[in-house]
Structures are given as structure tokens and as C-alpha cells.
mmCIF file of N, CA and C in Angstrom:
data_model
loop_
_atom_site.group_PDB
_atom_site.id
_atom_site.type_symbol
_atom_site.label_atom_id
_atom_site.label_comp_id
_atom_site.label_asym_id
_atom_site.label_seq_id
_atom_site.Cartn_x
_atom_site.Cartn_y
_atom_site.Cartn_z
ATOM 1 N N MET A 512 -36.743 -62.234 -177.855
ATOM 2 C CA MET A 512 -35.253 -63.338 -177.866
ATOM 3 C C MET A 512 -35.064 -63.511 -176.380
ATOM 4 N N ASP A 513 -34.541 -64.888 -176.411
ATOM 5 C CA ASP A 513 -34.760 -65.135 -174.815
ATOM 6 C C ASP A 513 -33.817 -64.956 -174.338
ATOM 7 N N LYS A 514 -33.646 -65.288 -172.987
ATOM 8 C CA LYS A 514 -32.247 -64.622 -172.533
ATOM 9 C C LYS A 514 -30.811 -65.059 -172.671
ATOM 10 N N GLN A 515 -30.698 -66.532 -172.516
ATOM 11 C CA GLN A 515 -30.052 -67.041 -172.896
ATOM 12 C C GLN A 515 -29.483 -66.456 -174.369
ATOM 13 N N THR A 516 -29.948 -66.847 -175.181
ATOM 14 C CA THR A 516 -30.114 -65.969 -176.708
ATOM 15 C C THR A 516 -29.371 -64.844 -176.841
ATOM 16 N N LYS A 517 -29.398 -63.807 -175.730
ATOM 17 C CA LYS A 517 -29.253 -62.927 -175.584
ATOM 18 C C LYS A 517 -27.873 -62.457 -175.401
ATOM 19 N N ILE A 518 -28.288 -63.646 -173.887
ATOM 20 C CA ILE A 518 -26.244 -63.309 -173.550
ATOM 21 C C ILE A 518 -25.153 -63.845 -174.080
ATOM 22 N N GLU A 519 -25.480 -65.194 -175.144
ATOM 23 C CA GLU A 519 -24.971 -65.582 -176.207
ATOM 24 C C GLU A 519 -24.532 -64.246 -177.256
ATOM 25 N N ILE A 520 -25.177 -63.562 -177.535
ATOM 26 C CA ILE A 520 -24.920 -62.961 -178.723
ATOM 27 C C ILE A 520 -24.468 -61.915 -178.161
ATOM 28 N N GLU A 521 -24.137 -61.616 -176.560
ATOM 29 C CA GLU A 521 -23.590 -60.157 -175.905
ATOM 30 C C GLU A 521 -22.003 -61.052 -176.228
ATOM 31 N N ALA A 522 -22.027 -61.932 -175.848
ATOM 32 C CA ALA A 522 -20.645 -62.588 -175.651
ATOM 33 C C ALA A 522 -19.929 -62.969 -176.785
ATOM 34 N N ALA A 523 -20.423 -62.891 -177.631
ATOM 35 C CA ALA A 523 -19.980 -63.128 -179.432
ATOM 36 C C ALA A 523 -19.581 -61.750 -179.740
ATOM 37 N N ALA A 524 -20.754 -60.586 -179.579
ATOM 38 C CA ALA A 524 -20.471 -59.659 -180.066
ATOM 39 C C ALA A 524 -18.738 -59.003 -178.768
ATOM 40 N N PHE A 525 -18.888 -58.972 -177.906
ATOM 41 C CA PHE A 525 -17.605 -58.690 -176.556
ATOM 42 C C PHE A 525 -16.303 -59.618 -177.298
ATOM 43 N N ARG A 526 -16.417 -60.834 -177.639
ATOM 44 C CA ARG A 526 -15.282 -61.533 -178.594
ATOM 45 C C ARG A 526 -15.172 -60.912 -179.729
ATOM 46 N N ARG A 527 -15.933 -60.620 -180.632
ATOM 47 C CA ARG A 527 -15.352 -59.998 -181.719
ATOM 48 C C ARG A 527 -14.840 -58.498 -181.572
ATOM 49 N N LEU A 528 -15.361 -57.743 -180.686
ATOM 50 C CA LEU A 528 -14.781 -56.537 -179.774
ATOM 51 C C LEU A 528 -12.993 -56.726 -179.814
ATOM 52 N N GLN A 529 -13.184 -57.785 -179.299
ATOM 53 C CA GLN A 529 -11.731 -58.394 -178.554
ATOM 54 C C GLN A 529 -10.846 -58.289 -179.822
ATOM 55 N N ARG A 530 -11.241 -59.637 -180.528
ATOM 56 C CA ARG A 530 -10.707 -59.529 -181.591
ATOM 57 C C ARG A 530 -10.456 -58.791 -182.845
ATOM 58 N N HIS A 531 -10.644 -57.589 -182.805
ATOM 59 C CA HIS A 531 -10.928 -56.647 -183.343
ATOM 60 C C HIS A 531 -9.664 -55.967 -183.056
ATOM 61 N N LEU A 532 -9.714 -55.158 -181.864
ATOM 62 C CA LEU A 532 -8.545 -54.560 -180.998
ATOM 63 C C LEU A 532 -7.289 -55.396 -181.140
ATOM 64 N N MET A 533 -7.089 -56.622 -180.913
ATOM 65 C CA MET A 533 -6.177 -57.359 -180.877
ATOM 66 C C MET A 533 -5.125 -57.665 -181.990
ATOM 67 N N GLU A 534 -6.063 -57.858 -182.936
ATOM 68 C CA GLU A 534 -6.027 -59.017 -184.275
ATOM 69 C C GLU A 534 -5.914 -57.966 -185.794
ATOM 70 N N ASP A 535 -7.101 -57.002 -185.385
ATOM 71 C CA ASP A 535 -7.469 -56.490 -186.887
ATOM 72 C C ASP A 535 -6.723 -54.803 -186.616
ATOM 73 N N ARG A 536 -6.862 -54.658 -185.118
ATOM 74 C CA ARG A 536 -5.873 -52.948 -185.003
ATOM 75 C C ARG A 536 -5.038 -52.791 -183.444
ATOM 76 N N PRO A 537 -4.422 -54.107 -183.582
ATOM 77 C CA PRO A 537 -3.505 -54.013 -182.602
ATOM 78 C C PRO A 537 -2.639 -52.405 -182.368
ATOM 79 N N GLU A 538 -2.325 -52.172 -183.743
ATOM 80 C CA GLU A 538 -1.465 -50.611 -183.430
ATOM 81 C C GLU A 538 -2.036 -49.636 -182.602
ATOM 82 N N VAL A 539 -3.453 -49.171 -182.634
ATOM 83 C CA VAL A 539 -4.230 -48.741 -181.938
ATOM 84 C C VAL A 539 -3.952 -48.567 -180.284
ATOM 85 N N GLN A 540 -3.593 -47.583 -180.235
ATOM 86 C CA GLN A 540 -2.631 -46.977 -178.714
ATOM 87 C C GLN A 540 -4.144 -47.091 -178.182
ATOM 88 N N ASN A 541 -3.545 -47.693 -177.002
ATOM 89 C CA ASN A 541 -4.799 -47.165 -175.625
ATOM 90 C C ASN A 541 -5.167 -45.993 -175.206
ATOM 91 N N ILE A 542 -4.028 -45.036 -175.307
ATOM 92 C CA ILE A 542 -4.195 -44.082 -175.008
ATOM 93 C C ILE A 542 -5.133 -43.283 -176.082
ATOM 94 N N GLU A 543 -5.158 -43.408 -177.211
ATOM 95 C CA GLU A 543 -6.218 -43.118 -178.493
ATOM 96 C C GLU A 543 -7.403 -43.626 -177.900
ATOM 97 N N MET A 544 -7.899 -44.125 -177.457
ATOM 98 C CA MET A 544 -9.086 -44.944 -177.068
ATOM 99 C C MET A 544 -9.694 -44.496 -176.136
ATOM 100 N N MET A 545 -8.990 -44.569 -174.862
ATOM 101 C CA MET A 545 -9.357 -43.559 -173.511
ATOM 102 C C MET A 545 -9.491 -41.523 -173.873
ATOM 103 N N ASN A 546 -8.659 -41.193 -174.885
ATOM 104 C CA ASN A 546 -8.837 -39.743 -175.839
ATOM 105 C C ASN A 546 -10.289 -39.888 -176.326
ATOM 106 N N LEU A 547 -10.301 -41.281 -176.754
ATOM 107 C CA LEU A 547 -11.551 -40.779 -178.019
ATOM 108 C C LEU A 547 -13.123 -41.602 -177.129
ATOM 109 N N ALA A 548 -12.785 -42.335 -176.683
ATOM 110 C CA ALA A 548 -13.960 -43.347 -175.673
ATOM 111 C C ALA A 548 -13.969 -43.291 -175.060
ATOM 112 N N GLY A 549 -12.902 -43.215 -173.917
ATOM 113 C CA GLY A 549 -12.940 -42.940 -172.865
ATOM 114 C C GLY A 549 -13.030 -44.433 -172.385
ATOM 115 N N PHE A 550 -12.686 -45.386 -172.686
ATOM 116 C CA PHE A 550 -11.927 -46.615 -172.478
ATOM 117 C C PHE A 550 -11.030 -47.395 -173.455
ATOM 118 N N CYS A 551 -11.063 -47.967 -172.719
ATOM 119 C CA CYS A 551 -9.047 -49.132 -173.701
ATOM 120 C C CYS A 551 -9.551 -50.518 -173.251
ATOM 121 N N ARG A 552 -7.921 -51.478 -173.859
ATOM 122 C CA ARG A 552 -7.846 -52.616 -173.516
ATOM 123 C C ARG A 552 -8.241 -53.053 -172.292
ATOM 124 N N ASN A 553 -7.266 -52.089 -171.422
ATOM 125 C CA ASN A 553 -7.167 -52.018 -169.959
ATOM 126 C C ASN A 553 -8.548 -52.200 -168.946
ATOM 127 N N CYS A 554 -9.333 -51.376 -169.717
ATOM 128 C CA CYS A 554 -10.400 -51.154 -169.655
ATOM 129 C C CYS A 554 -11.464 -52.583 -168.901
ATOM 130 N N LEU A 555 -11.187 -52.852 -170.486
ATOM 131 C CA LEU A 555 -12.270 -53.881 -170.664
ATOM 132 C C LEU A 555 -11.487 -55.240 -169.832
ATOM 133 N N SER A 556 -10.259 -55.426 -169.877
ATOM 134 C CA SER A 556 -9.925 -56.281 -169.300
ATOM 135 C C SER A 556 -10.318 -56.032 -167.664
ATOM 136 N N ARG A 557 -10.379 -55.078 -167.289
ATOM 137 C CA ARG A 557 -10.790 -55.066 -165.818
ATOM 138 C C ARG A 557 -11.940 -55.338 -165.690
ATOM 139 N N TRP A 558 -13.291 -54.882 -166.290
ATOM 140 C CA TRP A 558 -14.628 -54.778 -166.570
ATOM 141 C C TRP A 558 -14.544 -56.535 -166.306
ATOM 142 N N TYR A 559 -13.673 -57.792 -167.174
ATOM 143 C CA TYR A 559 -13.738 -58.546 -167.289
ATOM 144 C C TYR A 559 -13.536 -59.511 -165.903
ATOM 145 N N GLN A 560 -12.449 -58.451 -165.530
ATOM 146 C CA GLN A 560 -11.961 -59.504 -164.107
ATOM 147 C C GLN A 560 -13.513 -59.017 -162.955
ATOM 148 N N GLU A 561 -14.120 -57.612 -163.031
ATOM 149 C CA GLU A 561 -15.276 -57.653 -162.377
ATOM 150 C C GLU A 561 -15.980 -58.570 -162.461
ATOM 151 N N ALA A 562 -16.253 -58.917 -163.908
ATOM 152 C CA ALA A 562 -17.683 -59.514 -163.921
ATOM 153 C C ALA A 562 -17.385 -61.150 -163.090
ATOM 154 N N ALA A 563 -16.166 -61.659 -163.596
ATOM 155 C CA ALA A 563 -15.664 -63.168 -162.623
ATOM 156 C C ALA A 563 -16.042 -62.670 -161.514
ATOM 157 N N ALA A 564 -15.441 -61.449 -160.599
ATOM 158 C CA ALA A 564 -15.612 -61.063 -159.024
ATOM 159 C C ALA A 564 -16.375 -61.623 -158.636
ATOM 160 N N GLU A 565 -18.023 -60.820 -159.430
ATOM 161 C CA GLU A 565 -19.665 -60.763 -159.435
ATOM 162 C C GLU A 565 -19.879 -62.187 -159.381
ATOM 163 N N ARG A 566 -19.347 -62.993 -159.886
ATOM 164 C CA ARG A 566 -19.272 -64.821 -159.918
ATOM 165 C C ARG A 566 -18.080 -65.471 -158.894
ATOM 166 N N ASP A 567 -17.484 -64.765 -157.589
ATOM 167 C CA ASP A 567 -16.676 -65.148 -157.019
ATOM 168 C C ASP A 567 -16.014 -66.126 -157.492
ATOM 169 N N ILE A 568 -15.386 -65.324 -158.275
ATOM 170 C CA ILE A 568 -14.049 -66.262 -159.372
ATOM 171 C C ILE A 568 -13.186 -64.893 -159.224
ATOM 172 N N ASP A 569 -11.891 -65.115 -158.644
ATOM 173 C CA ASP A 569 -10.828 -64.615 -158.255
ATOM 174 C C ASP A 569 -9.945 -64.869 -159.651
ATOM 175 N N ILE A 570 -9.842 -63.696 -160.417
ATOM 176 C CA ILE A 570 -8.643 -63.523 -161.538
ATOM 177 C C ILE A 570 -8.109 -62.162 -161.370
ATOM 178 N N GLY A 571 -6.838 -62.017 -161.140
ATOM 179 C CA GLY A 571 -5.992 -60.691 -160.247
ATOM 180 C C GLY A 571 -5.790 -60.348 -162.022
ATOM 181 N N LYS A 572 -5.680 -58.871 -161.434
ATOM 182 C CA LYS A 572 -5.430 -57.896 -163.034
ATOM 183 C C LYS A 572 -4.827 -58.233 -163.946
ATOM 184 N N MET A 573 -3.399 -58.982 -163.590
ATOM 185 C CA MET A 573 -2.248 -59.079 -164.538
ATOM 186 C C MET A 573 -3.238 -59.998 -165.717
ATOM 187 N N GLU A 574 -3.584 -61.222 -164.747
ATOM 188 C CA GLU A 574 -4.059 -62.195 -165.426
ATOM 189 C C GLU A 574 -5.517 -62.049 -166.377
ATOM 190 N N ALA A 575 -5.977 -60.780 -165.580
ATOM 191 C CA ALA A 575 -7.507 -60.520 -166.547
ATOM 192 C C ALA A 575 -6.943 -60.452 -167.515
ATOM 193 N N ARG A 576 -5.951 -58.977 -167.811
ATOM 194 C CA ARG A 576 -5.001 -58.264 -168.899
ATOM 195 C C ARG A 576 -4.461 -59.583 -170.007
ATOM 196 N N GLU A 577 -3.928 -60.352 -169.561
ATOM 197 C CA GLU A 577 -3.260 -61.585 -170.224
ATOM 198 C C GLU A 577 -4.363 -62.676 -170.854
ATOM 199 N N ILE A 578 -5.365 -62.762 -170.180
ATOM 200 C CA ILE A 578 -6.729 -63.322 -171.170
ATOM 201 C C ILE A 578 -7.620 -62.192 -171.866
ATOM 202 N N PHE A 579 -7.546 -61.140 -171.808
ATOM 203 C CA PHE A 579 -8.047 -60.274 -172.721
ATOM 204 C C PHE A 579 -7.248 -59.990 -173.789
ATOM 205 N N TYR A 580 -6.179 -60.046 -173.631
ATOM 206 C CA TYR A 580 -4.539 -59.412 -174.704
ATOM 207 C C TYR A 580 -4.354 -60.614 -175.091
ATOM 208 N N GLY A 581 -4.759 -61.878 -174.609
ATOM 209 C CA GLY A 581 -4.418 -63.006 -175.737
ATOM 210 C C GLY A 581 -2.383 -63.276 -175.148
ATOM 211 N N MET A 582 -2.002 -62.715 -174.459
ATOM 212 C CA MET A 582 -0.446 -62.790 -174.292
ATOM 213 C C MET A 582 -0.564 -62.183 -172.971
ATOM 214 N N PRO A 583 0.687 -62.231 -172.366
ATOM 215 C CA PRO A 583 1.175 -61.555 -171.070
ATOM 216 C C PRO A 583 1.250 -59.873 -171.730
ATOM 217 N N PHE A 584 0.833 -59.109 -170.808
ATOM 218 C CA PHE A 584 0.717 -57.564 -171.435
ATOM 219 C C PHE A 584 2.062 -57.082 -171.247
ATOM 220 N N GLU A 585 3.191 -57.938 -171.321
ATOM 221 C CA GLU A 585 4.205 -57.244 -171.454
ATOM 222 C C GLU A 585 4.204 -57.435 -172.579
ATOM 223 N N ASP A 586 4.639 -58.679 -172.857
ATOM 224 C CA ASP A 586 4.711 -59.330 -174.253
ATOM 225 C C ASP A 586 3.841 -57.943 -175.598
ATOM 226 N N TYR A 587 2.375 -57.828 -175.252
ATOM 227 C CA TYR A 587 1.604 -56.867 -175.661
ATOM 228 C C TYR A 587 2.210 -55.341 -175.898
ATOM 229 N N LYS A 588 2.676 -54.836 -174.802
ATOM 230 C CA LYS A 588 3.320 -53.685 -174.621
ATOM 231 C C LYS A 588 4.615 -53.278 -175.577
ATOM 232 N N ALA A 589 5.553 -54.992 -175.459
ATOM 233 C CA ALA A 589 6.554 -54.403 -175.969
ATOM 234 C C ALA A 589 6.675 -54.448 -177.831
ATOM 235 N N GLN A 590 5.664 -55.162 -178.215
ATOM 236 C CA GLN A 590 5.426 -55.363 -179.736
ATOM 237 C C GLN A 590 4.472 -54.462 -180.065
ATOM 238 N N TYR A 591 3.466 -53.447 -179.397
ATOM 239 C CA TYR A 591 2.529 -52.818 -179.938
ATOM 240 C C TYR A 591 2.619 -51.301 -179.392
ATOM 241 N N GLN A 592 2.659 -51.132 -177.936
ATOM 242 C CA GLN A 592 2.840 -49.872 -177.137
ATOM 243 C C GLN A 592 4.049 -48.838 -177.652
ATOM 244 N N LYS A 593 3.711 -47.531 -177.888
ATOM 245 C CA LYS A 593 4.363 -46.711 -178.244
ATOM 246 C C LYS A 593 4.405 -45.332 -176.921
ATOM 247 N N GLU A 594 5.332 -44.595 -176.747
ATOM 248 C CA GLU A 594 5.205 -43.688 -175.555
ATOM 249 C C GLU A 594 4.180 -42.708 -176.225
ATOM 250 N N ALA A 595 3.823 -42.809 -175.417
ATOM 251 C CA ALA A 595 2.554 -41.282 -175.483
ATOM 252 C C ALA A 595 2.979 -40.338 -175.712
ATOM 253 N N SER A 596 2.727 -39.334 -176.804
ATOM 254 C CA SER A 596 2.938 -37.809 -177.253
ATOM 255 C C SER A 596 2.646 -37.331 -176.035
ATOM 256 N N ASP A 597 3.325 -35.983 -176.150
ATOM 257 C CA ASP A 597 2.713 -34.921 -175.460
ATOM 258 C C ASP A 597 1.552 -34.701 -175.768
ATOM 259 N N ALA A 598 1.202 -34.501 -176.561
ATOM 260 C CA ALA A 598 -0.285 -33.817 -177.405
ATOM 261 C C ALA A 598 -0.879 -34.922 -176.963
ATOM 262 N N GLN A 599 -1.081 -36.087 -177.148
ATOM 263 C CA GLN A 599 -2.018 -37.674 -176.317
ATOM 264 C C GLN A 599 -1.928 -37.596 -174.734
ATOM 265 N N LYS A 600 -1.296 -36.745 -173.921
ATOM 266 C CA LYS A 600 -1.277 -36.828 -172.773
ATOM 267 C C LYS A 600 -1.380 -35.643 -172.650
ATOM 268 N N ALA A 601 -1.785 -34.507 -172.607
ATOM 269 C CA ALA A 601 -2.374 -33.541 -172.589
ATOM 270 C C ALA A 601 -3.776 -33.812 -172.915
ATOM 271 N N ALA A 602 -4.240 -34.137 -174.308
ATOM 272 C CA ALA A 602 -5.537 -34.613 -174.460
ATOM 273 C C ALA A 602 -5.960 -35.384 -173.145
ATOM 274 N N PHE A 603 -5.450 -36.564 -172.837
ATOM 275 C CA PHE A 603 -5.684 -37.271 -171.369
ATOM 276 C C PHE A 603 -6.161 -36.552 -170.313
ATOM 277 N N GLU A 604 -5.590 -35.570 -169.999
ATOM 278 C CA GLU A 604 -5.459 -35.112 -168.496
ATOM 279 C C GLU A 604 -6.729 -34.286 -168.831
ATOM 280 N N ILE A 605 -6.969 -33.161 -170.584
ATOM 281 C CA ILE A 605 -8.364 -32.461 -170.432
ATOM 282 C C ILE A 605 -9.988 -34.028 -170.429
ATOM 283 N N ALA A 606 -9.248 -35.001 -171.139
ATOM 284 C CA ALA A 606 -10.747 -35.466 -171.103
ATOM 285 C C ALA A 606 -10.518 -36.373 -169.701
ATOM 286 N N HIS A 607 -9.680 -36.582 -168.805
ATOM 287 C CA HIS A 607 -9.982 -36.718 -167.088
ATOM 288 C C HIS A 607 -10.290 -36.307 -166.443
ATOM 289 N N LYS A 608 -10.265 -34.580 -166.738
ATOM 290 C CA LYS A 608 -11.029 -33.849 -166.149
ATOM 291 C C LYS A 608 -12.389 -33.947 -166.280
ATOM 292 N N LYS A 609 -13.102 -34.042 -167.625
ATOM 293 C CA LYS A 609 -14.344 -33.812 -168.220
ATOM 294 C C LYS A 609 -15.232 -35.128 -167.189
ATOM 295 N N VAL A 610 -14.576 -36.203 -166.760
ATOM 296 C CA VAL A 610 -14.820 -37.592 -166.479
ATOM 297 C C VAL A 610 -15.568 -37.300 -165.036
ATOM 298 N N THR A 611 -13.969 -36.625 -164.279
ATOM 299 C CA THR A 611 -14.080 -36.888 -162.803
ATOM 300 C C THR A 611 -14.330 -35.828 -162.062
#
């Protein structure tokens, strides 16, 4: 596989992951993703922002989130984000301590 084809396939896989999280499973909470996988939609938007910065493209945090979420972050939160339960918060604290 040549380099350009590899890049195109990786980009297509990223777009499919984004679509899955935003269209197929928007009800899955970011804290659940963080607790189970160690990353969430916000991480993906930050990685997008970092990749742009590596190419000298300045994208702010909220702009990167809007690009990834496909809507303003506040709109996403209002439509889909729920308050984390005490159990979710406790699991996050345990998982976060393992990483740091």
C-alpha cells in the first residue's frame, strides 16, 4: 500500500469513527468512554487540533470541538450530555489515577 492510500484509508476510518459517535451513538456519554477506553470525543477533537497545529494551522479548542461534534459544543451538551453519576465520577477518578 502506498503512503497516500494509507493516509486516505486512515482518514476514512477516522470519519467513520466520528460519524459513529455523533450519529449512531450520541447517547454514549464522554465519561463512559473515558472510563472504559481512556479517551472521548473531546480527546478526539483535541487530537484534531494538535494535528492542525503540526501543520501550522491554528484552530482553537472550541472550534476543534465544533468541527468534531458537527455543532457547537454547547448545543451537543444540551442535547445529549447528562450529569455524570457518582459511580461514573468515582470510576473516572480510579481510571485517571492509573494513567497519571
